[in-house]
Amino acid sequence: MILELKNLTKMYDDKNGVASFNLAVERGEFITLLGPSGCGKTTTLNLIGGFLQADSGEILMEGKDISSLPPEARKVSTVFQNYALFPHLNVLENVAYGIRFFRKYSKKKALLAAEEFVHLVGLSGYEKSNIGNLSGGQQQRVALARSIATGAELLLLDEPLSNLDVALRTHLRKELKEIQRKTKTTMIYVTHDQEEGLSLSDRIVVMDKGLIVQIGSPREIYYKPVNSYVADFVGKSNFLEDEKGNQYILRPEDVNIIEKPGGKYIIEQMVFLGHRTEYILRNGEEKVEVHLQGIRGKDFNLGDSVDIEILFKSKLNNG
Amino acid sequence: MILELKNLTKMYDDKNGVASFNLAVERGEFITLLGPSGCGKTTTLNLIGGFLQADSGEILMEGKDISSLPPEARKVSTVFQNYALFPHLNVLENVAYGIRFFRKYSKKKALLAAEEFVHLVGLSGYEKSNIGNLSGGQQQRVALARSIATGAELLLLDEPLSNLDVALRTHLRKELKEIQRKTKTTMIYVTHDQEEGLSLSDRIVVMDKGLIVQIGSPREIYYKPVNSYVADFVGKSNFLEDEKGNQYILRPEDVNIIEKPGGKYIIEQMVFLGHRTEYILRNGEEKVEVHLQGIRGKDFNLGDSVDIEILFKSKLNNG
Amino acid sequence: MNRNISYSSLLEKAIIILLIIAFLLFILYPIAGLFVRSLTEGGQWSLFYYKDLFKEENIELIRNSVFVASLSSICATILALCIGLYAHFKGGRIRDLIYRGLMISMISPPFISSIGLLTLFGRRGLISYGLLGLTLNPYGWHGIVLLQSLGGIPLSAMFMMAGLNQIDSRLILASRDLGANPWQTLKNVILPSLIPTILSVLFLRFTMNISDFTTPVIIGGRFNVLATEAYLRVYAQANLNGAAAMTVLLLPPALVAFYFYNNNLQKTNTLSDRSKVLDVETLNYKLPRLVNFISGTITLVFFIIMVVQYGNIFIQAISRNVSGKLVFTTDHLHFFQDRHLDALLRTIHMALIAALLSTLFGVMLSYYNRMRRIPGMKSIEFIGSLPYIIPGIFFGLAYIVVFHNGPIKMTGTLIILIVNCTFRHVSVGNKAANATFENIDKKLEWASYDLGASKLQSLVTLIFPMLRPTFLTSFINAFTACMTTVGPLMLLVSPKNLIISVLMFSEVSNGRYGQAAVMGLSLILITFTVNLIAMALMTREKRITR
Amino acid sequence: GDTKVVEEEKEVVEGTNEEVVKEKPYEGTVLEVSVAYGGADASFEAFTEETGIEIEWVSMSTGAKLSQLQAEEGKTTTDIWFGGGVDSYINARELGYLHQYNSPEYANIDDKYIDSEGYYGALAIVPHGIIINNDLIEELGLDIPETWEDLTDPQYKGEIIMADPSISGGQYAIHSGLLQHMGEEAGWAFWEAIDKNVDYYGQSGGEPGQKVAEGEFAIGLTAITGGTFGLAETAPVTPVFLDSVPWIPAPIAIFENSQNKDAAKVFVDWYVSDHGQTILKDADARIMANRNVEPPADLAAILDMDKLIDFDLVKMGSDRESTLARWAEIIGE
Ligand SMILES: Nc1ncnc2c1ncn2[C@@H]1O[C@H](COP(=O)(O)OP(=O)(O)OP(=O)(O)O)[C@@H](O)[C@H]1O
Ligand SMILES: Nc1ncnc2c1ncn2[C@@H]1O[C@H](COP(=O)(O)OP(=O)(O)OP(=O)(O)O)[C@@H](O)[C@H]1O
Ligand SMILES: [Mg+2]
Ligand SMILES: [Mg+2]
């Protein structure tokens, strides 16, 4: 157990902040805090990093309470949302900064040691580059190298990919995972992008308004959401109720459309997105969203009468 | 024919700009200029809007050359990338601005006339709101209302959704399409997001390095790309070559994985994204990316031996 | 429609041309006129006044000037840095309090501090002698350095606070996260990030100090600098051409410093990332103890001196100092009422108009240069900054030289004072507007054209309203400057257009501090009131736009 | 002191009122006056009352005025130049900025005080001496100096203030006067010696008096006028004349560019007449140029007129540049 948060609470006012946060993180785990803007993700990270003082609760690192230590004394390192790279230092100097102060190397030795990490993130050749001249992706890698170089056992990452375009984001996601695998660093990752959370994490902590709603593996979260909030947040959902009043969620991609003239559903809306086509079917009051993948989506037109086939649905626990 | 661009050229230097741009836009059409950053989309819009002077070529609006008119004299209105709303005016005043100057109403009458458009974009009740207090989506609607209110026959939209989060983006996409349907305004829309282009447009103009690469309907672009550049830009693709040297593209979503112990493909990588799972299969040198939708993606694990079933492939024209 | 547009664009062209003409006519022409005069002797072209410019005494003067200006600039910068750091990282109400205090201490004319200094710390000063029994000699370079440093602190410290505010607070977080303690963070992140600000403050102070003659005249004693010498050539020796020649010596260091100032100012503007996650309160960063103690002490001492100084001005106004003892009297007040009330009213009148015009011109200039990038405006902007750089007295002289006859004869009128003040401070509004335009999305103007507004309509309905806060701040600054300026106006006054700051300077240099103190007090009160009004307008503004 | 002067003024004005009412041909004319004569403004009211001519004035050192004149090539809007250093007047006359006017009233003024061609006249004679701070002298145990030579005594080191002669016309008069009186050689030796006792040279003629009154310095070289006696009423200072008394005339002139020359002439006539001179003397007590006017009582009490040195004003003017150059060398060391 590298990190344990016990009943951690920090409220800015009545409504905003984080309350009764409990989480145990194993060494080498990749944990994602997932939730909408304002739910308290950054607050949690800042509490762990030491930039904020908790109102109550404990932060145990390897069993020791570090709540009262200043940031510079915690074996934790943060990759900030916009990287917070030092604009007056070059790539190598940025990476060396943490080695120098965190690991207490001389300036010279720190610069030497930094080279390895610049190499690790694939930026060899850019050592002397000015931060301002790097692309967003490169900056992100420098930030990562800088944090990893400190040798901190726990890395906190605050939406490190949120300012990049989709293609780069997907690419860097893979790289990040790769680096984690190589360095075996424990990581706590913050995002509001469910794809990022689902694809990267060992476990996901879904948050809402400062509280933890669900903790689980990606598949657990996606297929066994504890309530409709989680279900909605990690993907699109149709909600069904059976005769007994049980509620189910039905993912649009787990439904098939079956060609059936005179079927009870009518195609009301159709949006072509290339890799998939999104349909909205209507049966009186009932509306079902269905996503057909690829060429399969080509077969139907607005106004067609069709039927549906449900491939999978999952029962919700809440009312 | 509301707008015709003939051989429009504007080069900032040897490499950057737009060259020999030819396009005819019908009244009521929704045209998207699609292409990566720096390909000349904004340049094209600015030429039409009158913010830039072309080096050569003609811009005909309803048959008349408007190349030499200043922006304020063109019956064209632009929705800018960051909206460029006037921060010192409230919602109603922003919308009234164009009515006042473009349609030459008195200030008082302009404010009255503006109300209709505020209503049109669903912002009734926000008339007196300060621009700074609106959410991104609301701002986007104000910008739209402001442009439409001028009565301009042609609307130019420069990545109006690019700064919003995914959920809002999808939502506003629909709204925009709805408003276009209601007002029958001709729109030229700029984006680098292929989903946006595919879902919104009547026709898409794919651009690369200042040149037009392909013009066509979304399905044409997606399923009959003229070259691998277009194919890649609008979606993920596997490229295949048959014995005769013909090149095909194979979309990852148009492939099925078939459970078959001893099959010739091995599952090398697997990324769970919730609504779909992305696999990379390997057969010696050959690598195939496959996307399985929903619950279907649950059935395979890393290292499994499998076979594939190709549902659709399309032949490329270029070499 | 077309006709409308061409009419309005013609009107705009006319405005631009008038603007250019105004800058050429009221800045370049007088300066050139004075320069030409200095190249003549008895009506003939001659290098007479430049001949012995580089003789040994003048070299000595240059050395003195550079020495004193550098030293006071460095002192002011360091002290201001300490105050800025202290205020910024204390945050909250202390920060606001210090900021207000700095604003208030900025509104007294610099040489009025010398009254305070002399009556408090002079050879028979109330504190040095009356309280401590010491006999200090404040006259000399150390007096100049002390006064110039003190005088430079308020504005410089406000610059520092602005600079610190621009530092992305995440950098500080990151530094500590990477293991650097508060001192290492200060040294490796905060100070390096502040370097452009520090340099621009340093160079601005140098430009101001090297051309300042009022302080050395009053407290320099036997220590002479170039600016005083030039002033004396005019004021005492009536050697106008020689003085003009001497300014030529002053120009290169001032221009060089100004160049660097400008350069760095631009850097401070572009380096900043305005999206910040944490404000100082949540940042939880505290200055290293020693730095905190030292800068806190400096801040405290500075404000004590300011309080004592202002209090002293007040006491001076109602008393006489007789060999270290105070005797109260209302003589100064009565005298002021009888003699100087007119002048005060005239000064307010002048400063109001000049501040308004100079802000307007400065903003327009900036608009046409920065937003519209009209070719040639860059040079005009440089011309606009000249009066700010060259020693004030020469800007005044230059006006006399070219505006004493001919079609624009203005000498002896209030108008010449207004025009002079307007253009002398035009770069205040210009700089402020430049900074604002840096942050305004250029697309806003496009949007306005796109919506059918002509260029002029955009200027009036879009640019001006958006600049209102900038207008107000520049107006306050220009007004304060106009109320307290002496240099250029000293020779422009005549019986009909006498103004209070000039009167005050002559009282100070005659050693009649009581009279000067009353005038100083009146200036401070009025400037303060105008400041308050403008600030009230500004906060109302904020409430509206939030 | 001030209030007394005003009362006396009123009596005078009332006494002469009726007589003057008849002749106010320039009633309403405004004269602009550049003043370098401390306290003179107290007399303007009386002048306006009697002549109907209004006065607007500015106090400006004659050096500054001369610079201004040069810059505007004599095209000044000012009509009258009132008091100050005579050398600036001589300069201005040569540059053609002054108007030639031989006031009939000059008959009562000694020729050596005024310009022979009438470009400027004289208002008063300003004698120079020292002002001492009694408290300081006592406290520091200094002797009260009696001769100029005494001032070079090392006991006064750092306790003497004088204005810079290159700035202050008055100080230059002392300077030049003593050089003429003592002879070049002895004179320069004296100035060199006194420089060792002076830490600080004031920037205007008025400064030494003020600074001594405030106790900044024990002894100040200064012109002794009504203002000096005024200081003695509020501060522990005493004006003192030494073994010889340098002096300087306070001139008056009309500018060539004046647009109101007739009114200006009335002004000059009035101020050098017995009547005007008396009023001016009441405004600031000096030895008046008009020989019919008695010297002020407090001045007369301490000044032996015989001690006034024999002074060649023309030489004073012509030697200025060389004298100041040599002076600059001395203080520069
Ligand atoms: N210093 C503060 N004072 C008061 N309220 C704050 C402060 N910092 C954050 N908040 C509020 O606390 C809530 C949680 O903030 P936090 O930054 O942790 O959210 P987040 O989940 O990181 O959101 P985002 O995804 O937008 O970064 C928000 O409503 C925010 O407005
Ligand atoms: N004023 C200019 N001077 C020189 N080059 C320019 C100028 N404006 C744009 N460019 C260059 O011309 C090319 C096309 O620019 P444009 O803004 O049209 O691209 P875009 O397709 O809109 O890109 P984005 O998606 O990033 O907005 C780019 O390489 C850009 O750097
Ligand atoms: Mg956050
Ligand atoms: Mg663009």
PDB file of C-alpha atoms in Angstrom, chain B residues 42-173:
ATOM      1  CA  THR B  42      -9.204  30.035 -42.105  1.00  0.00           C
ATOM      2  CA  THR B  43      -7.442  31.719 -44.975  1.00  0.00           C
ATOM      3  CA  THR B  44     -10.234  30.677 -47.317  1.00  0.00           C
ATOM      4  CA  LEU B  45     -12.919  31.946 -44.964  1.00  0.00           C
ATOM      5  CA  ASN B  46     -11.084  35.233 -44.489  1.00  0.00           C
ATOM      6  CA  LEU B  47     -10.925  35.698 -48.233  1.00  0.00           C
ATOM      7  CA  ILE B  48     -14.670  35.219 -48.515  1.00  0.00           C
ATOM      8  CA  GLY B  49     -15.330  37.437 -45.494  1.00  0.00           C
ATOM      9  CA  GLY B  50     -13.118  40.164 -46.900  1.00  0.00           C
ATOM     10  CA  PHE B  51     -10.535  40.233 -44.144  1.00  0.00           C
ATOM     11  CA  LEU B  52      -7.840  39.229 -46.574  1.00  0.00           C
ATOM     12  CA  GLN B  53      -7.241  40.307 -50.146  1.00  0.00           C
ATOM     13  CA  ALA B  54      -6.735  37.504 -52.656  1.00  0.00           C
ATOM     14  CA  ASP B  55      -3.623  37.474 -54.827  1.00  0.00           C
ATOM     15  CA  SER B  56      -5.725  36.365 -57.767  1.00  0.00           C
ATOM     16  CA  GLY B  57      -9.014  34.698 -58.583  1.00  0.00           C
ATOM     17  CA  GLU B  58     -12.606  35.753 -58.239  1.00  0.00           C
ATOM     18  CA  ILE B  59     -15.224  35.650 -55.519  1.00  0.00           C
ATOM     19  CA  LEU B  60     -18.652  35.824 -57.078  1.00  0.00           C
ATOM     20  CA  MET B  61     -21.698  36.297 -54.936  1.00  0.00           C
ATOM     21  CA  GLU B  62     -24.921  35.856 -56.811  1.00  0.00           C
ATOM     22  CA  GLY B  63     -22.853  36.359 -59.896  1.00  0.00           C
ATOM     23  CA  LYS B  64     -21.231  39.642 -58.872  1.00  0.00           C
ATOM     24  CA  ASP B  65     -17.549  39.893 -58.107  1.00  0.00           C
ATOM     25  CA  ILE B  66     -17.182  41.118 -54.529  1.00  0.00           C
ATOM     26  CA  SER B  67     -13.413  40.743 -54.272  1.00  0.00           C
ATOM     27  CA  SER B  68     -12.787  44.422 -53.839  1.00  0.00           C
ATOM     28  CA  LEU B  69     -15.503  45.172 -51.269  1.00  0.00           C
ATOM     29  CA  PRO B  70     -14.509  45.726 -47.632  1.00  0.00           C
ATOM     30  CA  PRO B  71     -15.918  43.265 -45.068  1.00  0.00           C
ATOM     31  CA  GLU B  72     -18.664  45.628 -43.950  1.00  0.00           C
ATOM     32  CA  ALA B  73     -20.067  45.767 -47.467  1.00  0.00           C
ATOM     33  CA  ARG B  74     -20.275  42.007 -48.020  1.00  0.00           C
ATOM     34  CA  LYS B  75     -23.520  40.154 -47.402  1.00  0.00           C
ATOM     35  CA  VAL B  76     -21.565  37.531 -45.548  1.00  0.00           C
ATOM     36  CA  SER B  77     -21.250  37.039 -41.853  1.00  0.00           C
ATOM     37  CA  THR B  78     -18.667  35.163 -39.863  1.00  0.00           C
ATOM     38  CA  VAL B  79     -18.902  33.215 -36.621  1.00  0.00           C
ATOM     39  CA  PHE B  80     -15.362  33.406 -35.333  1.00  0.00           C
ATOM     40  CA  GLN B  81     -13.372  30.648 -33.721  1.00  0.00           C
ATOM     41  CA  ASN B  82     -13.558  32.179 -30.234  1.00  0.00           C
ATOM     42  CA  TYR B  83     -16.813  33.928 -31.104  1.00  0.00           C
ATOM     43  CA  ALA B  84     -15.313  37.428 -30.803  1.00  0.00           C
ATOM     44  CA  LEU B  85     -18.299  38.558 -28.788  1.00  0.00           C
ATOM     45  CA  PHE B  86     -18.087  42.125 -27.553  1.00  0.00           C
ATOM     46  CA  PRO B  87     -17.326  41.864 -23.859  1.00  0.00           C
ATOM     47  CA  HIS B  88     -18.691  45.304 -23.010  1.00  0.00           C
ATOM     48  CA  LEU B  89     -22.141  44.597 -24.458  1.00  0.00           C
ATOM     49  CA  ASN B  90     -24.820  42.260 -23.144  1.00  0.00           C
ATOM     50  CA  VAL B  91     -26.400  39.440 -25.120  1.00  0.00           C
ATOM     51  CA  LEU B  92     -29.116  41.541 -26.723  1.00  0.00           C
ATOM     52  CA  GLU B  93     -26.735  44.362 -27.570  1.00  0.00           C
ATOM     53  CA  ASN B  94     -24.329  41.919 -29.165  1.00  0.00           C
ATOM     54  CA  VAL B  95     -27.038  40.518 -31.358  1.00  0.00           C
ATOM     55  CA  ALA B  96     -28.324  44.015 -32.152  1.00  0.00           C
ATOM     56  CA  TYR B  97     -24.888  45.238 -33.221  1.00  0.00           C
ATOM     57  CA  GLY B  98     -25.056  43.722 -36.675  1.00  0.00           C
ATOM     58  CA  ILE B  99     -28.672  44.730 -37.177  1.00  0.00           C
ATOM     59  CA  ARG B 100     -27.714  48.278 -36.358  1.00  0.00           C
ATOM     60  CA  PHE B 101     -24.787  48.586 -38.695  1.00  0.00           C
ATOM     61  CA  PHE B 102     -25.424  45.950 -41.316  1.00  0.00           C
ATOM     62  CA  ARG B 103     -29.100  46.545 -41.749  1.00  0.00           C
ATOM     63  CA  LYS B 104     -28.856  50.204 -40.730  1.00  0.00           C
ATOM     64  CA  TYR B 105     -31.517  50.194 -38.059  1.00  0.00           C
ATOM     65  CA  SER B 106     -31.592  52.792 -35.336  1.00  0.00           C
ATOM     66  CA  LYS B 107     -30.119  51.570 -32.090  1.00  0.00           C
ATOM     67  CA  LYS B 108     -33.547  51.250 -30.512  1.00  0.00           C
ATOM     68  CA  LYS B 109     -35.108  49.363 -33.390  1.00  0.00           C
ATOM     69  CA  ALA B 110     -32.088  47.120 -33.636  1.00  0.00           C
ATOM     70  CA  LEU B 111     -32.508  46.083 -30.023  1.00  0.00           C
ATOM     71  CA  LEU B 112     -36.148  45.270 -30.657  1.00  0.00           C
ATOM     72  CA  ALA B 113     -35.358  43.261 -33.752  1.00  0.00           C
ATOM     73  CA  ALA B 114     -32.615  41.394 -31.956  1.00  0.00           C
ATOM     74  CA  GLU B 115     -35.023  39.799 -29.521  1.00  0.00           C
ATOM     75  CA  GLU B 116     -36.386  37.470 -32.157  1.00  0.00           C
ATOM     76  CA  PHE B 117     -32.944  36.057 -32.831  1.00  0.00           C
ATOM     77  CA  VAL B 118     -32.098  35.642 -29.177  1.00  0.00           C
ATOM     78  CA  HIS B 119     -35.265  33.608 -28.988  1.00  0.00           C
ATOM     79  CA  LEU B 120     -34.364  31.630 -32.085  1.00  0.00           C
ATOM     80  CA  VAL B 121     -31.184  30.306 -30.490  1.00  0.00           C
ATOM     81  CA  GLY B 122     -33.013  29.516 -27.268  1.00  0.00           C
ATOM     82  CA  LEU B 123     -31.551  32.216 -25.099  1.00  0.00           C
ATOM     83  CA  SER B 124     -34.761  33.995 -24.086  1.00  0.00           C
ATOM     84  CA  GLY B 125     -34.296  35.252 -20.582  1.00  0.00           C
ATOM     85  CA  TYR B 126     -30.603  35.877 -21.084  1.00  0.00           C
ATOM     86  CA  GLU B 127     -31.053  39.135 -23.008  1.00  0.00           C
ATOM     87  CA  LYS B 128     -29.436  41.279 -20.354  1.00  0.00           C
ATOM     88  CA  SER B 129     -26.790  38.784 -19.364  1.00  0.00           C
ATOM     89  CA  ASN B 130     -23.185  39.726 -19.494  1.00  0.00           C
ATOM     90  CA  ILE B 131     -21.193  37.841 -22.096  1.00  0.00           C
ATOM     91  CA  GLY B 132     -18.575  36.845 -19.551  1.00  0.00           C
ATOM     92  CA  ASN B 133     -21.177  35.037 -17.477  1.00  0.00           C
ATOM     93  CA  LEU B 134     -22.336  32.742 -20.245  1.00  0.00           C
ATOM     94  CA  SER B 135     -21.115  29.206 -20.697  1.00  0.00           C
ATOM     95  CA  GLY B 136     -19.211  28.282 -23.830  1.00  0.00           C
ATOM     96  CA  GLY B 137     -22.270  26.794 -25.427  1.00  0.00           C
ATOM     97  CA  GLN B 138     -24.361  29.855 -24.719  1.00  0.00           C
ATOM     98  CA  GLN B 139     -21.679  32.105 -26.117  1.00  0.00           C
ATOM     99  CA  GLN B 140     -21.615  30.033 -29.247  1.00  0.00           C
ATOM    100  CA  ARG B 141     -25.343  30.555 -29.646  1.00  0.00           C
ATOM    101  CA  VAL B 142     -25.027  34.290 -29.184  1.00  0.00           C
ATOM    102  CA  ALA B 143     -22.385  34.386 -31.879  1.00  0.00           C
ATOM    103  CA  LEU B 144     -24.645  32.420 -34.160  1.00  0.00           C
ATOM    104  CA  ALA B 145     -27.617  34.670 -33.433  1.00  0.00           C
ATOM    105  CA  ARG B 146     -25.502  37.749 -33.990  1.00  0.00           C
ATOM    106  CA  SER B 147     -24.414  36.543 -37.403  1.00  0.00           C
ATOM    107  CA  ILE B 148     -27.800  35.292 -38.501  1.00  0.00           C
ATOM    108  CA  ALA B 149     -29.429  38.517 -37.346  1.00  0.00           C
ATOM    109  CA  THR B 150     -27.508  40.508 -39.929  1.00  0.00           C
ATOM    110  CA  GLY B 151     -29.667  38.782 -42.509  1.00  0.00           C
ATOM    111  CA  ALA B 152     -26.509  37.816 -44.344  1.00  0.00           C
ATOM    112  CA  GLU B 153     -27.223  35.164 -46.926  1.00  0.00           C
ATOM    113  CA  LEU B 154     -24.032  33.322 -46.304  1.00  0.00           C
ATOM    114  CA  LEU B 155     -22.670  32.327 -42.929  1.00  0.00           C
ATOM    115  CA  LEU B 156     -19.046  31.425 -42.419  1.00  0.00           C
ATOM    116  CA  LEU B 157     -18.239  29.422 -39.309  1.00  0.00           C
ATOM    117  CA  ASP B 158     -14.641  28.944 -38.215  1.00  0.00           C
ATOM    118  CA  GLU B 159     -14.357  25.956 -35.871  1.00  0.00           C
ATOM    119  CA  PRO B 160     -17.185  27.294 -33.724  1.00  0.00           C
ATOM    120  CA  LEU B 161     -17.225  24.190 -31.532  1.00  0.00           C
ATOM    121  CA  SER B 162     -13.553  23.482 -31.143  1.00  0.00           C
ATOM    122  CA  ASN B 163     -13.201  24.905 -27.653  1.00  0.00           C
ATOM    123  CA  LEU B 164     -16.064  23.031 -26.079  1.00  0.00           C
ATOM    124  CA  ASP B 165     -16.100  19.666 -24.371  1.00  0.00           C
ATOM    125  CA  VAL B 166     -17.265  16.589 -26.204  1.00  0.00           C
ATOM    126  CA  ALA B 167     -20.776  16.347 -24.806  1.00  0.00           C
ATOM    127  CA  LEU B 168     -21.567  19.976 -25.476  1.00  0.00           C
ATOM    128  CA  ARG B 169     -20.030  19.742 -28.908  1.00  0.00           C
ATOM    129  CA  THR B 170     -22.305  16.879 -29.920  1.00  0.00           C
ATOM    130  CA  HIS B 171     -25.281  18.696 -28.539  1.00  0.00           C
ATOM    131  CA  LEU B 172     -24.571  21.994 -30.284  1.00  0.00           C
ATOM    132  CA  ARG B 173     -23.864  20.215 -33.530  1.00  0.00           C
TER     133      ARG B 173
END
